[in-house]
Amino acid sequence: MKGLRKGPQLKMPEVKVPAFIGDLYWDLRDRHLLPLVALGIIAIIAAPFLLGGGAEGEEPVVPVAPGGALEGAQASKLTVVEAKPGLRDYRKRLHGTPTDPFEQRYTNPTLKGTKLGGGEDGSSGSSTTTSVSKTTTKTTKDSDGKTTTTIKTETDDETTTTPGNDGSGGAEQEIVLFSFAIKVRTTRIAGDAEGGKKKSKPSVREHVLPPAPLPSKKQPVVTYLGISPKTKKPLLLVSDEVSAVFGDGKCLSGNKGCQLIEVDPGFPETFVYGPNSVRFKVEVVKVEPVIAGKY
């Protein structure tokens, strides 16, 4: 056999892949993502065929007349309404007749024949109706000598009216005033000629209403003003002639000396009073509400 002749060798052009495509390929291969990329490409290609549905599945176009009506058998099933953008007429949207919002339509009920305070004439009296029965017996004798007795009963209604307040303000209304009275014990302690202390017998006053000087009007060491609205403790106004105060009371007012002091019931306060420095021990025993008067 003769050897085959060698023809001219054809050189294929060298196709160089861009570097970023090669890097992307090797990166996807190292991460094992090439199968997912292939599935994505297949899904993209097959999507138009799967979603198209073909011409057989399409619904036929229903012809519409120029006036908006359908032609053929579809006219009995479908209705085409012409679009009219904008608000509807308020007469069609609102039902009933319009009313004036500023006109008073509802009034309070009127009770005829009645007044404040009770009955029709404004009185608060009461009426009592009592039934009284009256029995009458009548005896008659006829010509034959027979006696006939007739008993007749009559019932009458008697009405008894009890007068009351006529509602005109005839009965005066009283206003009761309440206050807080205290029971106070006062002891006078004065110095004797030998330099000692002479203690007098304690004096007790009950139901002391404010304002009241203590222990007396001649020696107004303190003045009881009432109780504090916050703490409900007695308040004592200290005289200007008091030079010192000793005790557990709370001073509420005063710069150099205490002028208003709040004391606790059962805890005495000692006040140095007058030029002779006489000491008065004042103890509020208890506080109680009482009726102060009426108007």
PDB file of N, CA, C and O in Angstrom, residues 184-190 197 213-215 219-224 234-251 253 257-264 267-284:
ATOM      1  N   VAL A 184     -56.730  69.395 127.872  1.00  0.00           N
ATOM      2  CA  VAL A 184     -55.378  69.857 128.128  1.00  0.00           C
ATOM      3  C   VAL A 184     -55.128  69.884 129.635  1.00  0.00           C
ATOM      4  O   VAL A 184     -56.004  70.204 130.433  1.00  0.00           O
ATOM      5  N   ARG A 185     -53.884  69.522 130.010  1.00  0.00           N
ATOM      6  CA  ARG A 185     -53.442  69.545 131.416  1.00  0.00           C
ATOM      7  C   ARG A 185     -52.274  70.529 131.521  1.00  0.00           C
ATOM      8  O   ARG A 185     -51.277  70.409 130.805  1.00  0.00           O
ATOM      9  N   THR A 186     -52.399  71.493 132.439  1.00  0.00           N
ATOM     10  CA  THR A 186     -51.391  72.544 132.586  1.00  0.00           C
ATOM     11  C   THR A 186     -50.854  72.530 134.022  1.00  0.00           C
ATOM     12  O   THR A 186     -51.624  72.463 134.984  1.00  0.00           O
ATOM     13  N   THR A 187     -49.514  72.629 134.122  1.00  0.00           N
ATOM     14  CA  THR A 187     -48.852  72.650 135.437  1.00  0.00           C
ATOM     15  C   THR A 187     -47.939  73.870 135.497  1.00  0.00           C
ATOM     16  O   THR A 187     -47.119  74.086 134.583  1.00  0.00           O
ATOM     17  N   ARG A 188     -48.071  74.636 136.587  1.00  0.00           N
ATOM     18  CA  ARG A 188     -47.246  75.849 136.765  1.00  0.00           C
ATOM     19  C   ARG A 188     -46.088  75.529 137.706  1.00  0.00           C
ATOM     20  O   ARG A 188     -46.291  74.994 138.803  1.00  0.00           O
ATOM     21  N   ILE A 189     -44.878  75.865 137.275  1.00  0.00           N
ATOM     22  CA  ILE A 189     -43.669  75.597 138.052  1.00  0.00           C
ATOM     23  C   ILE A 189     -42.951  76.927 138.267  1.00  0.00           C
ATOM     24  O   ILE A 189     -42.489  77.549 137.299  1.00  0.00           O
ATOM     25  N   ALA A 190     -42.887  77.395 139.493  1.00  0.00           N
ATOM     26  CA  ALA A 190     -42.257  78.682 139.805  1.00  0.00           C
ATOM     27  C   ALA A 190     -41.176  78.469 140.854  1.00  0.00           C
ATOM     28  O   ALA A 190     -41.186  77.495 141.622  1.00  0.00           O
ATOM     29  N   LYS A 197     -37.768  74.965 143.333  1.00  0.00           N
ATOM     30  CA  LYS A 197     -38.900  75.026 142.414  1.00  0.00           C
ATOM     31  C   LYS A 197     -40.160  74.613 143.149  1.00  0.00           C
ATOM     32  O   LYS A 197     -40.165  73.609 143.863  1.00  0.00           O
ATOM     33  N   PRO A 213     -56.850  80.704 124.704  1.00  0.00           N
ATOM     34  CA  PRO A 213     -55.557  80.915 125.369  1.00  0.00           C
ATOM     35  C   PRO A 213     -55.357  79.898 126.487  1.00  0.00           C
ATOM     36  O   PRO A 213     -56.289  79.546 127.206  1.00  0.00           O
ATOM     37  N   LEU A 214     -54.132  79.438 126.634  1.00  0.00           N
ATOM     38  CA  LEU A 214     -53.782  78.447 127.649  1.00  0.00           C
ATOM     39  C   LEU A 214     -52.595  78.965 128.455  1.00  0.00           C
ATOM     40  O   LEU A 214     -51.656  79.550 127.879  1.00  0.00           O
ATOM     41  N   PRO A 215     -52.593  78.817 129.765  1.00  0.00           N
ATOM     42  CA  PRO A 215     -53.610  78.114 130.569  1.00  0.00           C
ATOM     43  C   PRO A 215     -54.845  78.953 130.861  1.00  0.00           C
ATOM     44  O   PRO A 215     -55.888  78.425 131.228  1.00  0.00           O
ATOM     45  N   GLN A 219     -52.935  84.661 131.710  1.00  0.00           N
ATOM     46  CA  GLN A 219     -51.586  84.182 131.386  1.00  0.00           C
ATOM     47  C   GLN A 219     -51.645  83.397 130.064  1.00  0.00           C
ATOM     48  O   GLN A 219     -51.584  82.171 130.041  1.00  0.00           O
ATOM     49  N   PRO A 220     -51.724  84.112 128.928  1.00  0.00           N
ATOM     50  CA  PRO A 220     -51.813  83.432 127.630  1.00  0.00           C
ATOM     51  C   PRO A 220     -50.439  82.972 127.138  1.00  0.00           C
ATOM     52  O   PRO A 220     -49.829  83.586 126.254  1.00  0.00           O
ATOM     53  N   VAL A 221     -49.982  81.896 127.750  1.00  0.00           N
ATOM     54  CA  VAL A 221     -48.657  81.394 127.348  1.00  0.00           C
ATOM     55  C   VAL A 221     -48.702  80.909 125.895  1.00  0.00           C
ATOM     56  O   VAL A 221     -47.850  81.246 125.068  1.00  0.00           O
ATOM     57  N   VAL A 222     -49.702  80.122 125.554  1.00  0.00           N
ATOM     58  CA  VAL A 222     -49.909  79.653 124.179  1.00  0.00           C
ATOM     59  C   VAL A 222     -51.396  79.783 123.862  1.00  0.00           C
ATOM     60  O   VAL A 222     -52.238  79.928 124.765  1.00  0.00           O
ATOM     61  N   THR A 223     -51.714  79.721 122.595  1.00  0.00           N
ATOM     62  CA  THR A 223     -53.098  79.786 122.128  1.00  0.00           C
ATOM     63  C   THR A 223     -53.361  78.577 121.235  1.00  0.00           C
ATOM     64  O   THR A 223     -52.629  78.342 120.257  1.00  0.00           O
ATOM     65  N   TYR A 224     -54.392  77.832 121.591  1.00  0.00           N
ATOM     66  CA  TYR A 224     -54.759  76.656 120.793  1.00  0.00           C
ATOM     67  C   TYR A 224     -55.501  77.122 119.536  1.00  0.00           C
ATOM     68  O   TYR A 224     -56.545  77.787 119.613  1.00  0.00           O
ATOM     69  N   PRO A 234     -52.464  68.925 117.135  1.00  0.00           N
ATOM     70  CA  PRO A 234     -52.806  70.264 117.624  1.00  0.00           C
ATOM     71  C   PRO A 234     -51.717  71.285 117.299  1.00  0.00           C
ATOM     72  O   PRO A 234     -50.516  70.979 117.311  1.00  0.00           O
ATOM     73  N   LEU A 235     -52.172  72.511 117.029  1.00  0.00           N
ATOM     74  CA  LEU A 235     -51.276  73.627 116.739  1.00  0.00           C
ATOM     75  C   LEU A 235     -51.394  74.646 117.870  1.00  0.00           C
ATOM     76  O   LEU A 235     -52.502  75.036 118.256  1.00  0.00           O
ATOM     77  N   LEU A 236     -50.238  75.097 118.393  1.00  0.00           N
ATOM     78  CA  LEU A 236     -50.187  76.061 119.486  1.00  0.00           C
ATOM     79  C   LEU A 236     -49.420  77.292 119.039  1.00  0.00           C
ATOM     80  O   LEU A 236     -48.297  77.179 118.511  1.00  0.00           O
ATOM     81  N   LEU A 237     -50.041  78.467 119.199  1.00  0.00           N
ATOM     82  CA  LEU A 237     -49.390  79.734 118.898  1.00  0.00           C
ATOM     83  C   LEU A 237     -48.682  80.227 120.155  1.00  0.00           C
ATOM     84  O   LEU A 237     -49.308  80.445 121.198  1.00  0.00           O
ATOM     85  N   VAL A 238     -47.372  80.418 120.063  1.00  0.00           N
ATOM     86  CA  VAL A 238     -46.540  80.754 121.220  1.00  0.00           C
ATOM     87  C   VAL A 238     -46.558  82.265 121.427  1.00  0.00           C
ATOM     88  O   VAL A 238     -46.444  83.050 120.478  1.00  0.00           O
ATOM     89  N   SER A 239     -46.702  82.681 122.700  1.00  0.00           N
ATOM     90  CA  SER A 239     -46.728  84.109 123.035  1.00  0.00           C
ATOM     91  C   SER A 239     -45.351  84.737 122.839  1.00  0.00           C
ATOM     92  O   SER A 239     -44.306  84.065 122.895  1.00  0.00           O
ATOM     93  N   ASP A 240     -45.352  86.072 122.641  1.00  0.00           N
ATOM     94  CA  ASP A 240     -44.081  86.798 122.473  1.00  0.00           C
ATOM     95  C   ASP A 240     -43.288  86.864 123.778  1.00  0.00           C
ATOM     96  O   ASP A 240     -42.080  87.120 123.754  1.00  0.00           O
ATOM     97  N   GLU A 241     -43.978  86.646 124.906  1.00  0.00           N
ATOM     98  CA  GLU A 241     -43.286  86.710 126.191  1.00  0.00           C
ATOM     99  C   GLU A 241     -42.640  85.387 126.575  1.00  0.00           C
ATOM    100  O   GLU A 241     -42.059  85.275 127.655  1.00  0.00           O
ATOM    101  N   VAL A 242     -42.739  84.397 125.721  1.00  0.00           N
ATOM    102  CA  VAL A 242     -42.082  83.116 125.983  1.00  0.00           C
ATOM    103  C   VAL A 242     -40.638  83.218 125.516  1.00  0.00           C
ATOM    104  O   VAL A 242     -40.360  83.544 124.353  1.00  0.00           O
ATOM    105  N   SER A 243     -39.717  82.929 126.408  1.00  0.00           N
ATOM    106  CA  SER A 243     -38.290  83.051 126.083  1.00  0.00           C
ATOM    107  C   SER A 243     -37.650  81.731 125.682  1.00  0.00           C
ATOM    108  O   SER A 243     -36.590  81.726 125.023  1.00  0.00           O
ATOM    109  N   ALA A 244     -38.238  80.608 126.064  1.00  0.00           N
ATOM    110  CA  ALA A 244     -37.651  79.315 125.720  1.00  0.00           C
ATOM    111  C   ALA A 244     -38.755  78.267 125.696  1.00  0.00           C
ATOM    112  O   ALA A 244     -39.774  78.382 126.383  1.00  0.00           O
ATOM    113  N   VAL A 245     -38.512  77.255 124.871  1.00  0.00           N
ATOM    114  CA  VAL A 245     -39.462  76.144 124.716  1.00  0.00           C
ATOM    115  C   VAL A 245     -38.676  74.855 124.833  1.00  0.00           C
ATOM    116  O   VAL A 245     -37.620  74.688 124.191  1.00  0.00           O
ATOM    117  N   PHE A 246     -39.206  73.888 125.619  1.00  0.00           N
ATOM    118  CA  PHE A 246     -38.555  72.604 125.794  1.00  0.00           C
ATOM    119  C   PHE A 246     -39.593  71.502 125.531  1.00  0.00           C
ATOM    120  O   PHE A 246     -40.705  71.542 126.074  1.00  0.00           O
ATOM    121  N   GLY A 247     -39.198  70.533 124.733  1.00  0.00           N
ATOM    122  CA  GLY A 247     -40.111  69.426 124.440  1.00  0.00           C
ATOM    123  C   GLY A 247     -39.832  68.829 123.073  1.00  0.00           C
ATOM    124  O   GLY A 247     -38.862  69.189 122.393  1.00  0.00           O
ATOM    125  N   ASP A 248     -40.680  67.886 122.709  1.00  0.00           N
ATOM    126  CA  ASP A 248     -40.516  67.189 121.435  1.00  0.00           C
ATOM    127  C   ASP A 248     -41.397  67.748 120.331  1.00  0.00           C
ATOM    128  O   ASP A 248     -41.555  67.128 119.280  1.00  0.00           O
ATOM    129  N   GLY A 249     -42.007  68.905 120.546  1.00  0.00           N
ATOM    130  CA  GLY A 249     -42.873  69.498 119.534  1.00  0.00           C
ATOM    131  C   GLY A 249     -42.087  69.955 118.313  1.00  0.00           C
ATOM    132  O   GLY A 249     -40.882  70.216 118.369  1.00  0.00           O
ATOM    133  N   LYS A 250     -42.799  70.096 117.215  1.00  0.00           N
ATOM    134  CA  LYS A 250     -42.186  70.504 115.950  1.00  0.00           C
ATOM    135  C   LYS A 250     -42.496  71.975 115.708  1.00  0.00           C
ATOM    136  O   LYS A 250     -43.661  72.379 115.654  1.00  0.00           O
ATOM    137  N   CYS A 251     -41.433  72.782 115.583  1.00  0.00           N
ATOM    138  CA  CYS A 251     -41.603  74.214 115.326  1.00  0.00           C
ATOM    139  C   CYS A 251     -41.909  74.425 113.847  1.00  0.00           C
ATOM    140  O   CYS A 251     -41.133  74.010 112.974  1.00  0.00           O
ATOM    141  N   SER A 253     -42.965  77.646 112.575  1.00  0.00           N
ATOM    142  CA  SER A 253     -42.704  79.023 112.152  1.00  0.00           C
ATOM    143  C   SER A 253     -41.903  79.736 113.233  1.00  0.00           C
ATOM    144  O   SER A 253     -42.100  79.492 114.425  1.00  0.00           O
ATOM    145  N   GLY A 257     -37.177  82.758 117.731  1.00  0.00           N
ATOM    146  CA  GLY A 257     -37.907  81.912 118.659  1.00  0.00           C
ATOM    147  C   GLY A 257     -39.068  81.244 117.941  1.00  0.00           C
ATOM    148  O   GLY A 257     -39.551  81.727 116.910  1.00  0.00           O
ATOM    149  N   CYS A 258     -39.517  80.159 118.484  1.00  0.00           N
ATOM    150  CA  CYS A 258     -40.610  79.418 117.839  1.00  0.00           C
ATOM    151  C   CYS A 258     -41.925  80.169 118.066  1.00  0.00           C
ATOM    152  O   CYS A 258     -42.289  80.491 119.202  1.00  0.00           O
ATOM    153  N   GLN A 259     -42.659  80.420 116.995  1.00  0.00           N
ATOM    154  CA  GLN A 259     -43.931  81.126 117.072  1.00  0.00           C
ATOM    155  C   GLN A 259     -45.127  80.188 116.897  1.00  0.00           C
ATOM    156  O   GLN A 259     -46.191  80.444 117.456  1.00  0.00           O
ATOM    157  N   LEU A 260     -44.975  79.144 116.123  1.00  0.00           N
ATOM    158  CA  LEU A 260     -46.052  78.179 115.903  1.00  0.00           C
ATOM    159  C   LEU A 260     -45.466  76.787 116.071  1.00  0.00           C
ATOM    160  O   LEU A 260     -44.501  76.422 115.400  1.00  0.00           O
ATOM    161  N   ILE A 261     -46.057  76.024 116.980  1.00  0.00           N
ATOM    162  CA  ILE A 261     -45.509  74.717 117.305  1.00  0.00           C
ATOM    163  C   ILE A 261     -46.605  73.660 117.148  1.00  0.00           C
ATOM    164  O   ILE A 261     -47.784  73.893 117.445  1.00  0.00           O
ATOM    165  N   GLU A 262     -46.200  72.500 116.651  1.00  0.00           N
ATOM    166  CA  GLU A 262     -47.106  71.357 116.475  1.00  0.00           C
ATOM    167  C   GLU A 262     -46.728  70.305 117.513  1.00  0.00           C
ATOM    168  O   GLU A 262     -45.575  69.853 117.558  1.00  0.00           O
ATOM    169  N   VAL A 263     -47.696  69.919 118.367  1.00  0.00           N
ATOM    170  CA  VAL A 263     -47.409  69.009 119.466  1.00  0.00           C
ATOM    171  C   VAL A 263     -48.124  67.686 119.231  1.00  0.00           C
ATOM    172  O   VAL A 263     -49.111  67.600 118.485  1.00  0.00           O
ATOM    173  N   ASP A 264     -47.621  66.647 119.897  1.00  0.00           N
ATOM    174  CA  ASP A 264     -48.243  65.329 119.865  1.00  0.00           C
ATOM    175  C   ASP A 264     -49.053  65.124 121.137  1.00  0.00           C
ATOM    176  O   ASP A 264     -48.583  65.437 122.239  1.00  0.00           O
ATOM    177  N   PHE A 267     -47.614  64.139 124.932  1.00  0.00           N
ATOM    178  CA  PHE A 267     -46.232  64.568 125.149  1.00  0.00           C
ATOM    179  C   PHE A 267     -46.242  66.031 125.590  1.00  0.00           C
ATOM    180  O   PHE A 267     -46.632  66.918 124.817  1.00  0.00           O
ATOM    181  N   PRO A 268     -45.830  66.329 126.818  1.00  0.00           N
ATOM    182  CA  PRO A 268     -45.894  67.704 127.330  1.00  0.00           C
ATOM    183  C   PRO A 268     -44.816  68.595 126.715  1.00  0.00           C
ATOM    184  O   PRO A 268     -43.750  68.133 126.300  1.00  0.00           O
ATOM    185  N   GLU A 269     -45.135  69.911 126.687  1.00  0.00           N
ATOM    186  CA  GLU A 269     -44.196  70.941 126.257  1.00  0.00           C
ATOM    187  C   GLU A 269     -44.060  71.943 127.399  1.00  0.00           C
ATOM    188  O   GLU A 269     -45.052  72.324 128.034  1.00  0.00           O
ATOM    189  N   THR A 270     -42.825  72.381 127.654  1.00  0.00           N
ATOM    190  CA  THR A 270     -42.543  73.325 128.740  1.00  0.00           C
ATOM    191  C   THR A 270     -42.177  74.670 128.128  1.00  0.00           C
ATOM    192  O   THR A 270     -41.298  74.745 127.245  1.00  0.00           O
ATOM    193  N   PHE A 271     -42.856  75.729 128.615  1.00  0.00           N
ATOM    194  CA  PHE A 271     -42.645  77.078 128.105  1.00  0.00           C
ATOM    195  C   PHE A 271     -42.192  77.970 129.257  1.00  0.00           C
ATOM    196  O   PHE A 271     -42.793  77.971 130.347  1.00  0.00           O
ATOM    197  N   VAL A 272     -41.106  78.726 129.040  1.00  0.00           N
ATOM    198  CA  VAL A 272     -40.593  79.697 130.018  1.00  0.00           C
ATOM    199  C   VAL A 272     -41.252  81.021 129.699  1.00  0.00           C
ATOM    200  O   VAL A 272     -41.027  81.613 128.618  1.00  0.00           O
ATOM    201  N   TYR A 273     -42.081  81.530 130.628  1.00  0.00           N
ATOM    202  CA  TYR A 273     -42.959  82.670 130.329  1.00  0.00           C
ATOM    203  C   TYR A 273     -42.715  83.813 131.301  1.00  0.00           C
ATOM    204  O   TYR A 273     -42.529  83.610 132.513  1.00  0.00           O
ATOM    205  N   GLY A 274     -42.754  85.047 130.777  1.00  0.00           N
ATOM    206  CA  GLY A 274     -42.732  86.269 131.567  1.00  0.00           C
ATOM    207  C   GLY A 274     -41.362  86.669 132.063  1.00  0.00           C
ATOM    208  O   GLY A 274     -40.359  85.952 131.897  1.00  0.00           O
ATOM    209  N   PRO A 275     -41.329  87.830 132.693  1.00  0.00           N
ATOM    210  CA  PRO A 275     -40.033  88.327 133.206  1.00  0.00           C
ATOM    211  C   PRO A 275     -39.503  87.504 134.367  1.00  0.00           C
ATOM    212  O   PRO A 275     -38.283  87.508 134.627  1.00  0.00           O
ATOM    213  N   ASN A 276     -40.346  86.799 135.109  1.00  0.00           N
ATOM    214  CA  ASN A 276     -39.901  85.979 136.238  1.00  0.00           C
ATOM    215  C   ASN A 276     -39.500  84.568 135.807  1.00  0.00           C
ATOM    216  O   ASN A 276     -39.142  83.751 136.666  1.00  0.00           O
ATOM    217  N   SER A 277     -39.598  84.300 134.468  1.00  0.00           N
ATOM    218  CA  SER A 277     -39.213  82.986 133.923  1.00  0.00           C
ATOM    219  C   SER A 277     -39.982  81.851 134.589  1.00  0.00           C
ATOM    220  O   SER A 277     -39.411  80.846 135.040  1.00  0.00           O
ATOM    221  N   VAL A 278     -41.290  82.054 134.688  1.00  0.00           N
ATOM    222  CA  VAL A 278     -42.146  81.004 135.233  1.00  0.00           C
ATOM    223  C   VAL A 278     -42.354  79.947 134.163  1.00  0.00           C
ATOM    224  O   VAL A 278     -42.623  80.259 132.998  1.00  0.00           O
ATOM    225  N   ARG A 279     -42.236  78.708 134.554  1.00  0.00           N
ATOM    226  CA  ARG A 279     -42.382  77.615 133.607  1.00  0.00           C
ATOM    227  C   ARG A 279     -43.800  77.032 133.669  1.00  0.00           C
ATOM    228  O   ARG A 279     -44.345  76.806 134.746  1.00  0.00           O
ATOM    229  N   PHE A 280     -44.344  76.791 132.471  1.00  0.00           N
ATOM    230  CA  PHE A 280     -45.660  76.178 132.349  1.00  0.00           C
ATOM    231  C   PHE A 280     -45.510  74.916 131.482  1.00  0.00           C
ATOM    232  O   PHE A 280     -45.014  74.981 130.348  1.00  0.00           O
ATOM    233  N   LYS A 281     -45.916  73.816 132.055  1.00  0.00           N
ATOM    234  CA  LYS A 281     -45.892  72.554 131.306  1.00  0.00           C
ATOM    235  C   LYS A 281     -47.308  72.285 130.779  1.00  0.00           C
ATOM    236  O   LYS A 281     -48.254  72.098 131.546  1.00  0.00           O
ATOM    237  N   VAL A 282     -47.415  72.287 129.431  1.00  0.00           N
ATOM    238  CA  VAL A 282     -48.711  72.120 128.759  1.00  0.00           C
ATOM    239  C   VAL A 282     -48.712  70.760 128.083  1.00  0.00           C
ATOM    240  O   VAL A 282     -47.816  70.457 127.274  1.00  0.00           O
ATOM    241  N   GLU A 283     -49.725  69.966 128.397  1.00  0.00           N
ATOM    242  CA  GLU A 283     -49.851  68.623 127.814  1.00  0.00           C
ATOM    243  C   GLU A 283     -51.255  68.445 127.234  1.00  0.00           C
ATOM    244  O   GLU A 283     -52.253  68.561 127.961  1.00  0.00           O
ATOM    245  N   VAL A 284     -51.328  68.195 125.929  1.00  0.00           N
ATOM    246  CA  VAL A 284     -52.608  67.890 125.280  1.00  0.00           C
ATOM    247  C   VAL A 284     -52.881  66.409 125.489  1.00  0.00           C
ATOM    248  O   VAL A 284     -52.148  65.547 125.012  1.00  0.00           O
TER     249      VAL A 284
END
